[in-house]
Amino acid sequence: CKKIFLLGLKGMPIAILVKIFSFNRVKIISNIGGIEWERPQFSRLQQRYLRICFHLANLFCNKIILDNEYYLKFYDDNPESRKKLLLIPYGGTIDTSLSIEDSNLEKKYPFLKSRFFLSVGRSIEDNKLGELCSYFKKNPDSNLVLISNFSNSVYGKDIFRKFSSTSNIYLIDGLYIKSELDLLRRHCHAYIHTHTLCGSAPSLIEMIVARRPIFSIDVPQNRHTMKGSGFMFDDFSLLEELLQKDDLTDFISPTSVVSLYEWPHI
């Protein structure tokens, strides 16, 4: 092979060995993903390994793809060291083929014609799904629809066990039919983004493209993605007043932000 393209950092040592034994003829291109070495689901040894892989990527990769400009903080301002960096944010598109009037969908998603708040994220601790559910359990007048891969982790199974019987919380264990997922995106009252260690999270970008109000947890990566739009919070209690508001148009990303992420995007 002439090029190795890595999604993430875990396979970096093997890619470097291939590069060395090819006498440097193989080029390595890596997308580093999020701040993997800070994720709490990894042990200290795993976190250390991922941090080492990150430094190896800086030394041996021919090109490094960043999906969020916040990650530039990890690199020197030296023009030579930045030559290999490519800043490529995600893009997104929304499927509008389904209608809310479809009777089969109304049975499948009984909350569709009510006012509901949507959140989408993997069942990992840094996405704060447990904290989000706990907050809505204390606010029974507001409906939360949370889509995640609950059955794929102990953390996710624990959340499903604790909150699946809560009357105002609807937990969906994986939804991979894009037209149906986008129907929920298009009709939610607002989207709540709780990812803390992501880059430019695809779930957040899809909601920007869907042109719905967004409440995002306040971390630098999300601020860079939102470009100053939406509502940023660092404590769930700050959402209390917003949950009761009918008009949330102030928190919809403007056209200038949406156009950054709509496909086709290069």
Tab-separated table of N, CA and C in Angstrom, residues 55-135:
chain	number	residue	atom	x	y	z
A	55	HIS	N	1.306	11.741	20.366
A	55	HIS	CA	2.643	12.298	20.118
A	55	HIS	C	3.330	11.588	18.953
A	56	LEU	N	3.115	10.274	18.832
A	56	LEU	CA	3.676	9.538	17.702
A	56	LEU	C	3.086	10.033	16.378
A	57	ALA	N	1.791	10.353	16.407
A	57	ALA	CA	1.138	10.877	15.198
A	57	ALA	C	1.791	12.176	14.757
A	58	ASN	N	2.098	13.035	15.717
A	58	ASN	CA	2.736	14.309	15.383
A	58	ASN	C	4.123	14.108	14.785
A	59	LEU	N	4.799	13.038	15.205
A	59	LEU	CA	6.159	12.780	14.718
A	59	LEU	C	6.182	12.074	13.366
A	60	PHE	N	5.261	11.127	13.156
A	60	PHE	CA	5.383	10.236	12.001
A	60	PHE	C	4.340	10.449	10.910
A	61	CYS	N	3.218	11.087	11.215
A	61	CYS	CA	2.175	11.243	10.196
A	61	CYS	C	2.575	12.273	9.140
A	62	ASN	N	2.196	11.997	7.915
A	62	ASN	CA	2.432	12.963	6.839
A	62	ASN	C	1.360	14.043	6.831
A	63	LYS	N	0.137	13.653	7.199
A	63	LYS	CA	-0.964	14.606	7.325
A	63	LYS	C	-1.799	14.224	8.544
A	64	ILE	N	-2.255	15.248	9.275
A	64	ILE	CA	-3.135	15.031	10.425
A	64	ILE	C	-4.416	15.835	10.207
A	65	ILE	N	-5.545	15.141	10.262
A	65	ILE	CA	-6.834	15.794	10.049
A	65	ILE	C	-7.456	16.136	11.401
A	66	LEU	N	-7.832	17.388	11.553
A	66	LEU	CA	-8.544	17.859	12.744
A	66	LEU	C	-9.958	18.225	12.321
A	67	ASP	N	-10.957	17.820	13.098
A	67	ASP	CA	-12.331	18.177	12.728
A	67	ASP	C	-12.830	19.395	13.491
A	68	ASN	N	-11.998	19.933	14.385
A	68	ASN	CA	-12.410	21.097	15.166
A	68	ASN	C	-11.197	21.995	15.405
A	69	GLU	N	-11.367	23.289	15.175
A	69	GLU	CA	-10.227	24.204	15.281
A	69	GLU	C	-9.698	24.325	16.711
A	70	TYR	N	-10.503	23.902	17.689
A	70	TYR	CA	-10.026	23.923	19.075
A	70	TYR	C	-8.761	23.090	19.238
A	71	TYR	N	-8.634	22.032	18.458
A	71	TYR	CA	-7.483	21.138	18.594
A	71	TYR	C	-6.168	21.760	18.133
A	72	LEU	N	-6.233	22.908	17.505
A	72	LEU	CA	-4.994	23.595	17.128
A	72	LEU	C	-4.176	23.967	18.367
A	73	LYS	N	-4.838	24.024	19.522
A	73	LYS	CA	-4.141	24.378	20.768
A	73	LYS	C	-3.062	23.367	21.124
A	74	PHE	N	-3.171	22.152	20.591
A	74	PHE	CA	-2.189	21.112	20.907
A	74	PHE	C	-0.931	21.198	20.036
A	75	TYR	N	-0.895	22.166	19.121
A	75	TYR	CA	0.220	22.253	18.173
A	75	TYR	C	0.911	23.608	18.268
A	76	ASP	N	2.202	23.616	17.975
A	76	ASP	CA	2.978	24.855	17.977
A	76	ASP	C	2.474	25.800	16.901
A	77	ASP	N	2.716	27.102	17.123
A	77	ASP	CA	2.354	28.092	16.113
A	77	ASP	C	3.348	28.112	14.951
A	78	ASN	N	4.431	27.363	15.109
A	78	ASN	CA	5.452	27.307	14.065
A	78	ASN	C	4.839	26.842	12.740
A	79	PRO	N	4.983	27.635	11.662
A	79	PRO	CA	4.407	27.268	10.360
A	79	PRO	C	4.852	25.895	9.875
A	80	GLU	N	6.082	25.507	10.185
A	80	GLU	CA	6.586	24.213	9.744
A	80	GLU	C	5.824	23.066	10.398
A	81	SER	N	5.543	23.211	11.695
A	81	SER	CA	4.848	22.147	12.415
A	81	SER	C	3.374	22.069	12.031
A	82	ARG	N	2.835	23.152	11.442
A	82	ARG	CA	1.417	23.173	11.073
A	82	ARG	C	1.184	22.807	9.603
A	83	LYS	N	2.257	22.584	8.872
A	83	LYS	CA	2.106	22.248	7.457
A	83	LYS	C	1.322	20.968	7.246
A	84	LYS	N	1.486	20.042	8.170
A	84	LYS	CA	0.842	18.735	8.009
A	84	LYS	C	-0.603	18.719	8.477
A	85	LEU	N	-1.085	19.814	9.089
A	85	LEU	CA	-2.432	19.844	9.643
A	85	LEU	C	-3.471	20.208	8.592
A	86	LEU	N	-4.581	19.469	8.599
A	86	LEU	CA	-5.716	19.775	7.730
A	86	LEU	C	-6.951	19.929	8.611
A	87	LEU	N	-7.567	21.099	8.599
A	87	LEU	CA	-8.773	21.339	9.383
A	87	LEU	C	-9.983	21.054	8.495
A	88	ILE	N	-10.659	19.937	8.745
A	88	ILE	CA	-11.798	19.531	7.922
A	88	ILE	C	-12.986	19.234	8.835
A	89	PRO	N	-13.897	20.175	9.031
A	89	PRO	CA	-15.074	19.905	9.867
A	89	PRO	C	-16.040	18.964	9.161
A	90	TYR	N	-16.881	18.310	9.942
A	90	TYR	CA	-17.900	17.437	9.369
A	90	TYR	C	-18.940	18.265	8.623
A	91	GLY	N	-19.701	17.595	7.784
A	91	GLY	CA	-20.867	18.195	7.164
A	91	GLY	C	-22.078	17.338	7.468
A	92	GLY	N	-23.253	17.775	7.057
A	92	GLY	CA	-24.445	16.991	7.338
A	92	GLY	C	-25.571	17.290	6.372
A	93	THR	N	-26.552	16.412	6.359
A	93	THR	CA	-27.750	16.612	5.545
A	93	THR	C	-28.946	16.043	6.298
A	94	ILE	N	-30.116	16.584	6.049
A	94	ILE	CA	-31.327	16.155	6.739
A	94	ILE	C	-32.321	15.572	5.736
A	95	ASP	N	-32.798	14.370	6.042
A	95	ASP	CA	-33.779	13.677	5.205
A	95	ASP	C	-35.178	14.167	5.581
A	96	THR	N	-35.892	14.740	4.627
A	96	THR	CA	-37.227	15.295	4.898
A	96	THR	C	-38.334	14.448	4.258
A	97	SER	N	-38.033	13.184	3.956
A	97	SER	CA	-38.976	12.361	3.195
A	97	SER	C	-40.181	11.894	4.008
A	98	LEU	N	-40.061	11.857	5.338
A	98	LEU	CA	-41.160	11.364	6.165
A	98	LEU	C	-42.002	12.503	6.722
A	99	SER	N	-43.276	12.209	6.934
A	99	SER	CA	-44.204	13.194	7.484
A	99	SER	C	-44.642	12.773	8.877
A	100	ILE	N	-44.883	13.748	9.713
A	100	ILE	CA	-45.320	13.485	11.083
A	100	ILE	C	-46.724	12.877	11.114
A	101	GLU	N	-47.477	13.004	10.011
A	101	GLU	CA	-48.842	12.484	9.956
A	101	GLU	C	-48.902	10.982	9.695
A	102	ASP	N	-47.784	10.345	9.412
A	102	ASP	CA	-47.762	8.910	9.157
A	102	ASP	C	-48.228	8.160	10.411
A	103	SER	N	-49.335	7.434	10.304
A	103	SER	CA	-49.935	6.792	11.478
A	103	SER	C	-49.024	5.735	12.093
A	104	ASN	N	-48.262	5.026	11.266
A	104	ASN	CA	-47.356	4.003	11.794
A	104	ASN	C	-46.266	4.633	12.660
A	105	LEU	N	-45.763	5.770	12.215
A	105	LEU	CA	-44.725	6.451	12.979
A	105	LEU	C	-45.281	7.019	14.276
A	106	GLU	N	-46.536	7.466	14.226
A	106	GLU	CA	-47.148	8.027	15.437
A	106	GLU	C	-47.283	6.954	16.519
A	107	LYS	N	-47.530	5.713	16.100
A	107	LYS	CA	-47.606	4.603	17.063
A	107	LYS	C	-46.215	4.276	17.610
A	108	LYS	N	-45.226	4.349	16.729
A	108	LYS	CA	-43.848	4.008	17.117
A	108	LYS	C	-43.262	5.079	18.026
A	109	TYR	N	-43.607	6.347	17.737
A	109	TYR	CA	-43.082	7.469	18.506
A	109	TYR	C	-44.264	8.287	19.032
A	110	PRO	N	-44.890	7.862	20.119
A	110	PRO	CA	-46.125	8.498	20.616
A	110	PRO	C	-45.945	9.937	21.071
A	111	PHE	N	-44.706	10.361	21.262
A	111	PHE	CA	-44.435	11.728	21.721
A	111	PHE	C	-44.364	12.730	20.574
A	112	LEU	N	-44.461	12.257	19.317
A	112	LEU	CA	-44.165	13.100	18.154
A	112	LEU	C	-44.999	14.380	18.089
A	113	LYS	N	-46.273	14.296	18.463
A	113	LYS	CA	-47.135	15.467	18.338
A	113	LYS	C	-47.201	16.287	19.618
A	114	SER	N	-46.369	15.932	20.578
A	114	SER	CA	-46.271	16.730	21.804
A	114	SER	C	-44.978	17.552	21.743
A	115	ARG	N	-44.773	18.389	22.736
A	115	ARG	CA	-43.534	19.163	22.783
A	115	ARG	C	-42.466	18.322	23.479
A	116	PHE	N	-41.372	18.061	22.769
A	116	PHE	CA	-40.324	17.236	23.375
A	116	PHE	C	-38.939	17.805	23.059
A	117	PHE	N	-38.022	17.522	23.960
A	117	PHE	CA	-36.625	17.901	23.796
A	117	PHE	C	-35.842	16.647	23.403
A	118	LEU	N	-34.935	16.810	22.467
A	118	LEU	CA	-34.212	15.668	21.910
A	118	LEU	C	-32.732	15.736	22.280
A	119	SER	N	-32.144	14.567	22.528
A	119	SER	CA	-30.702	14.475	22.705
A	119	SER	C	-30.235	13.161	22.084
A	120	VAL	N	-29.089	13.205	21.404
A	120	VAL	CA	-28.540	12.025	20.736
A	120	VAL	C	-27.069	11.894	21.122
A	121	GLY	N	-26.663	10.723	21.589
A	121	GLY	CA	-25.254	10.565	21.948
A	121	GLY	C	-24.933	9.141	22.357
A	122	ARG	N	-23.674	8.768	22.217
A	122	ARG	CA	-23.241	7.441	22.652
A	122	ARG	C	-23.317	7.312	24.176
A	123	SER	N	-23.518	6.097	24.635
A	123	SER	CA	-23.593	5.844	26.079
A	123	SER	C	-22.196	5.734	26.679
A	124	ILE	N	-21.570	6.887	26.853
A	124	ILE	CA	-20.276	6.971	27.521
A	124	ILE	C	-20.361	8.098	28.545
A	125	GLU	N	-19.574	7.993	29.592
A	125	GLU	CA	-19.720	8.886	30.748
A	125	GLU	C	-19.534	10.359	30.406
A	126	ASP	N	-18.606	10.673	29.488
A	126	ASP	CA	-18.353	12.082	29.205
A	126	ASP	C	-19.478	12.734	28.403
A	127	ASN	N	-20.480	11.966	27.972
A	127	ASN	CA	-21.649	12.552	27.311
A	127	ASN	C	-22.752	12.917	28.293
A	128	LYS	N	-22.548	12.617	29.583
A	128	LYS	CA	-23.423	13.087	30.671
A	128	LYS	C	-24.899	12.731	30.480
A	129	LEU	N	-25.155	11.542	29.954
A	129	LEU	CA	-26.544	11.130	29.740
A	129	LEU	C	-27.270	10.899	31.064
A	130	GLY	N	-26.551	10.376	32.053
A	130	GLY	CA	-27.161	10.158	33.363
A	130	GLY	C	-27.598	11.456	34.014
A	131	GLU	N	-26.737	12.467	33.937
A	131	GLU	CA	-27.064	13.771	34.515
A	131	GLU	C	-28.255	14.412	33.795
A	132	LEU	N	-28.304	14.239	32.476
A	132	LEU	CA	-29.411	14.792	31.692
A	132	LEU	C	-30.734	14.150	32.103
A	133	CYS	N	-30.751	12.827	32.217
A	133	CYS	CA	-31.980	12.128	32.615
A	133	CYS	C	-32.398	12.503	34.041
A	134	SER	N	-31.425	12.612	34.929
A	134	SER	CA	-31.734	12.981	36.312
A	134	SER	C	-32.390	14.355	36.366
A	135	TYR	N	-31.918	15.277	35.528
A	135	TYR	CA	-32.485	16.621	35.507
A	135	TYR	C	-33.937	16.585	35.027
